[in-house]
Coordinates of C-alpha atoms in Angstrom, one line a residue:
M30 CA 31.3 71.2 3.7
A31 CA 34.6 71.6 1.8
A32 CA 35.9 68.3 0.5
A33 CA 39.1 69.0 2.2
E34 CA 37.7 68.6 5.5
R35 CA 38.6 65.9 7.8
T36 CA 38.2 65.6 11.7
E37 CA 40.3 65.8 14.4
G38 CA 38.3 65.5 18.0
S39 CA 35.3 67.0 17.6
C40 CA 36.1 69.6 15.6
P41 CA 36.7 69.7 12.2
V42 CA 39.8 70.8 10.5
L43 CA 41.0 72.2 7.4
P44 CA 44.4 71.3 5.8
L45 CA 46.9 74.7 4.8
A46 CA 49.6 74.8 2.3
S47 CA 52.1 74.9 5.4
G48 CA 51.6 71.4 6.0
R49 CA 49.5 72.1 9.0
S50 CA 45.7 72.0 9.7
I51 CA 43.5 74.8 11.4
P52 CA 40.2 73.9 13.5
V53 CA 37.4 75.2 11.2
L54 CA 35.4 76.8 14.4
G55 CA 37.4 79.1 16.7
L56 CA 37.4 81.7 19.2
G57 CA 37.6 85.6 18.4
T58 CA 38.4 88.4 20.5
S59 CA 38.7 92.3 20.0
H60 CA 39.7 95.4 21.2
R61 CA 36.2 96.5 21.9
G62 CA 35.0 94.4 24.8
G63 CA 36.0 91.6 23.1
Y64 CA 37.5 89.6 26.1
S65 CA 36.7 87.7 29.1
H66 CA 39.0 85.9 31.0
D67 CA 36.1 83.4 32.3
A68 CA 34.6 82.9 28.8
V69 CA 37.8 81.9 27.1
V70 CA 38.6 79.4 30.0
Y71 CA 35.2 78.1 29.6
A72 CA 35.3 77.9 25.7
I73 CA 38.7 75.7 26.0
Q74 CA 37.5 73.5 29.0
N75 CA 33.7 72.8 28.4
C76 CA 33.0 73.5 24.4
G77 CA 36.2 71.8 23.0
I78 CA 37.4 75.0 21.1
R79 CA 41.1 74.9 20.2
H80 CA 41.3 77.5 18.0
I81 CA 41.8 81.3 19.4
D82 CA 42.2 84.1 17.2
T83 CA 43.8 87.4 19.0
A84 CA 46.3 90.2 17.7
K85 CA 48.8 92.7 18.9
R86 CA 46.5 95.3 18.6
Y87 CA 43.6 94.0 20.8
G88 CA 45.8 93.9 24.1
C89 CA 44.7 90.5 25.3
E90 CA 47.7 88.6 24.6
S91 CA 49.1 88.6 27.9
L92 CA 45.2 87.9 29.5
L93 CA 45.1 85.1 26.8
Q94 CA 48.5 83.5 28.8
K95 CA 46.5 83.5 32.0
A96 CA 43.1 81.9 30.5
I97 CA 45.4 79.3 28.6
K98 CA 47.3 78.2 31.5
E99 CA 44.0 78.1 33.7
S100 CA 42.2 75.8 31.0
G101 CA 45.1 73.0 31.3
V102 CA 45.1 71.8 27.8
K103 CA 48.6 71.6 26.2
R104 CA 50.2 74.6 24.1
E105 CA 50.4 71.7 21.3
D106 CA 46.6 71.0 21.3
L107 CA 45.9 74.8 20.4
W108 CA 45.8 76.8 17.3
L109 CA 46.7 80.3 18.2
T110 CA 46.4 83.2 15.9
T111 CA 47.8 86.6 16.5
K112 CA 48.5 89.6 13.9
L113 CA 51.0 92.3 14.0
W114 CA 50.4 95.9 13.2
H115 CA 51.5 97.6 10.4
S116 CA 54.3 99.4 11.9
D117 CA 56.1 96.1 12.4
Y118 CA 56.8 96.1 8.7
G119 CA 60.5 94.8 7.9
Y120 CA 62.2 91.2 8.4
E121 CA 63.8 92.6 11.4
N122 CA 60.7 94.3 13.0
T123 CA 58.5 91.3 12.0
K124 CA 60.6 89.0 14.0
K125 CA 61.1 91.1 17.1
A126 CA 57.0 91.5 17.3
C127 CA 56.7 87.9 16.7
L128 CA 58.6 87.3 19.8
E129 CA 57.1 90.0 22.1
S130 CA 53.5 88.2 20.7
C131 CA 54.7 85.0 22.0
E132 CA 56.2 86.2 25.4
R133 CA 52.8 87.7 26.2
L134 CA 50.8 85.0 25.0
G135 CA 53.4 82.5 27.2
V136 CA 54.3 80.2 24.3
E137 CA 57.3 79.3 22.4
Y138 CA 55.8 79.3 18.9
L139 CA 53.0 80.6 17.1
G140 CA 54.9 78.8 14.9
L141 CA 57.5 81.4 15.0
C142 CA 55.5 81.2 12.4
R143 CA 54.8 77.8 11.2
S144 CA 51.7 79.0 9.3
I145 CA 51.2 83.0 7.9
G146 CA 48.9 84.7 6.5
V147 CA 47.0 88.0 5.7
S148 CA 43.8 89.5 6.9
N149 CA 41.4 92.1 4.6
F150 CA 43.2 91.3 1.6
L151 CA 41.6 91.7 -1.9
I152 CA 42.6 89.9 -4.9
S153 CA 44.4 93.3 -6.0
H154 CA 46.4 93.1 -2.7
L155 CA 46.8 89.7 -3.1
E156 CA 48.1 89.9 -6.9
Q157 CA 50.4 92.8 -5.3
L158 CA 51.8 90.4 -2.4
K159 CA 52.5 87.8 -4.9
E160 CA 55.0 90.4 -7.1
D161 CA 56.9 91.1 -3.7
C162 CA 57.1 87.5 -1.6
V163 CA 58.4 84.4 -2.4
I164 CA 56.1 82.3 0.1
T165 CA 52.0 82.5 -0.4
P166 CA 50.1 83.2 2.3
H167 CA 48.3 79.9 4.0
V168 CA 44.8 81.9 5.2
N169 CA 43.3 85.2 4.3
Q170 CA 41.1 86.3 6.9
V171 CA 38.2 88.6 5.9
E172 CA 34.8 89.6 6.8
Y173 CA 32.5 86.8 6.0
H174 CA 28.1 86.6 6.6
P175 CA 25.2 86.4 4.9
F176 CA 25.2 89.9 3.7
Q177 CA 29.1 90.1 3.0
R178 CA 30.1 86.9 0.8
P179 CA 33.1 88.0 -1.6
Q180 CA 32.5 84.9 -3.4
E181 CA 35.2 85.8 -6.2
L182 CA 37.6 86.6 -3.3
V183 CA 36.9 82.8 -1.7
D184 CA 37.2 81.1 -5.1
Y185 CA 40.5 83.1 -5.9
C186 CA 42.0 81.8 -2.7
R187 CA 41.0 78.4 -3.2
S188 CA 42.7 78.5 -6.5
R189 CA 45.7 79.5 -5.1
D190 CA 45.9 77.0 -2.2
I191 CA 45.1 79.9 0.4
V192 CA 42.2 78.9 3.3
F193 CA 39.4 81.6 3.7
E194 CA 38.8 82.4 7.1
G195 CA 35.9 84.5 8.1
Y196 CA 35.2 87.0 11.0
C197 CA 31.9 88.9 11.9
P198 CA 29.5 85.5 11.2
L199 CA 26.9 87.1 13.1
A200 CA 27.1 90.7 11.1
K201 CA 27.5 91.8 14.5
G202 CA 24.1 90.9 15.4
E203 CA 22.5 92.3 12.3
A204 CA 22.0 88.8 11.0
L205 CA 20.1 87.3 14.0
T206 CA 17.3 89.8 13.5
Y207 CA 17.0 89.3 9.9
P208 CA 13.1 87.3 9.3
S209 CA 14.7 84.7 6.6
I210 CA 17.7 83.8 9.1
I211 CA 15.0 83.8 12.0
Q212 CA 12.8 81.4 9.6
L213 CA 15.5 78.9 9.2
A214 CA 16.4 78.9 12.6
K215 CA 12.7 77.9 13.4
K216 CA 12.9 75.0 10.6
Y217 CA 15.9 73.5 11.9
G218 CA 14.9 74.2 15.5
R219 CA 18.3 75.9 16.2
T220 CA 19.0 79.7 16.7
P221 CA 20.0 82.1 14.0
A222 CA 23.3 82.4 15.0
Q223 CA 23.9 78.6 14.7
I224 CA 22.3 79.2 11.4
C225 CA 24.9 81.6 10.0
I226 CA 27.8 79.7 11.9
R227 CA 26.8 76.4 10.4
W228 CA 26.3 77.6 6.8
S229 CA 29.3 79.7 6.9
I230 CA 31.2 76.4 7.7
Q231 CA 29.5 74.2 5.1
N232 CA 30.5 76.9 2.3
G233 CA 34.1 75.6 3.6
I234 CA 35.0 79.1 5.7
V235 CA 36.8 78.7 8.9
T236 CA 34.6 80.7 11.1
I237 CA 35.8 82.6 14.4
P238 CA 32.7 84.0 16.3
K239 CA 33.5 86.3 18.9
S240 CA 31.2 86.1 22.3
T241 CA 32.2 87.1 26.0
K242 CA 29.6 85.1 27.1
A243 CA 29.9 81.6 28.3
E244 CA 26.5 80.5 26.8
R245 CA 26.8 82.2 23.9
I246 CA 30.2 80.2 23.2
E247 CA 28.3 77.0 24.1
E248 CA 25.4 78.0 21.7
N249 CA 27.9 78.8 18.7
C250 CA 29.7 75.4 19.2
K251 CA 26.9 73.3 18.7
V252 CA 26.8 73.2 15.0
F253 CA 28.3 70.1 14.2
D254 CA 25.4 68.2 14.8
F255 CA 23.1 69.1 12.1
A256 CA 23.5 70.3 8.0
I257 CA 21.6 73.2 6.4
A258 CA 20.3 71.4 3.2
E259 CA 21.3 72.8 -0.1
D260 CA 18.4 74.7 -1.2
D261 CA 18.7 76.3 2.4
V262 CA 22.0 77.5 1.8
E263 CA 21.5 78.8 -1.6
V264 CA 18.8 81.1 0.2
L265 CA 21.3 82.1 2.6
N266 CA 24.0 82.8 -0.1
G267 CA 21.8 85.2 -2.0
M268 CA 21.3 87.5 1.2
H269 CA 24.7 89.1 -0.3
D270 CA 24.4 92.7 -0.3
G271 CA 27.7 94.3 -0.2
R272 CA 27.5 95.7 3.3
H273 CA 30.4 95.7 5.4
V274 CA 29.6 95.7 9.4
S275 CA 33.6 96.0 9.9
W276 CA 35.0 98.4 7.2
D277 CA 36.0 98.2 3.5
P278 CA 39.1 96.3 2.6
S279 CA 39.7 98.5 0.2
L280 CA 41.1 100.8 2.5
V281 CA 43.4 97.8 3.7
V282 CA 46.5 98.3 5.8
F283 CA 49.0 95.2 5.6
Y284 CA 48.4 92.8 8.7
I285 CA 50.5 89.8 9.2
L286 CA 48.5 86.7 10.4
I287 CA 50.0 84.4 12.3

């Protein structure tokens, strides 16, 4: 894993330039069938998940409030990420949108805002941002899986103390049926999903697989009791072919990640 990684509880964390630390494994949600109340509660209560990723656009912030309360875990023990929409541009609009997200989530802070970041930013976007902003983003959240490993962007972010966070670590299921990944899963006595998630984390990427099924979430979390050998990591690294299962970030709309 990344040299800077340390552990709090059962899930390792990575330090941010903001002075805080983000769990390397989280639970993703989405606006397309990406939310289950029971699954979120189970993830927090039974799987040790302390990192939840959502967005204003997903429409489930209010639902997460109920799940978080039911979980019984204190707010200060959770890392909550949400994202604003491009229409929230401008200081006053952004502040208002942040407060509205806090209200829907039932929290007093997301860090209003203790750590900030961006999503789907390429090097060109980050360079442009550098010209317009005083604060460097603490996180850049981008699609990351064996078929989409933008190492140049990862290296750029690390050189500027920006933590790289990867979504779609299973390539929306495409990676689960890939022969080489299935072969590695058999070799390590794991599932293809666990191989992909473990590979991502070993590459120093904060990883947020999405699932609405408790058993899948439990499976996805069991990735800290084994390691993939370096030669097998290189096999997985070599699968990069540039494909996107989400969308092409060269068409990025500027989000705000909290």
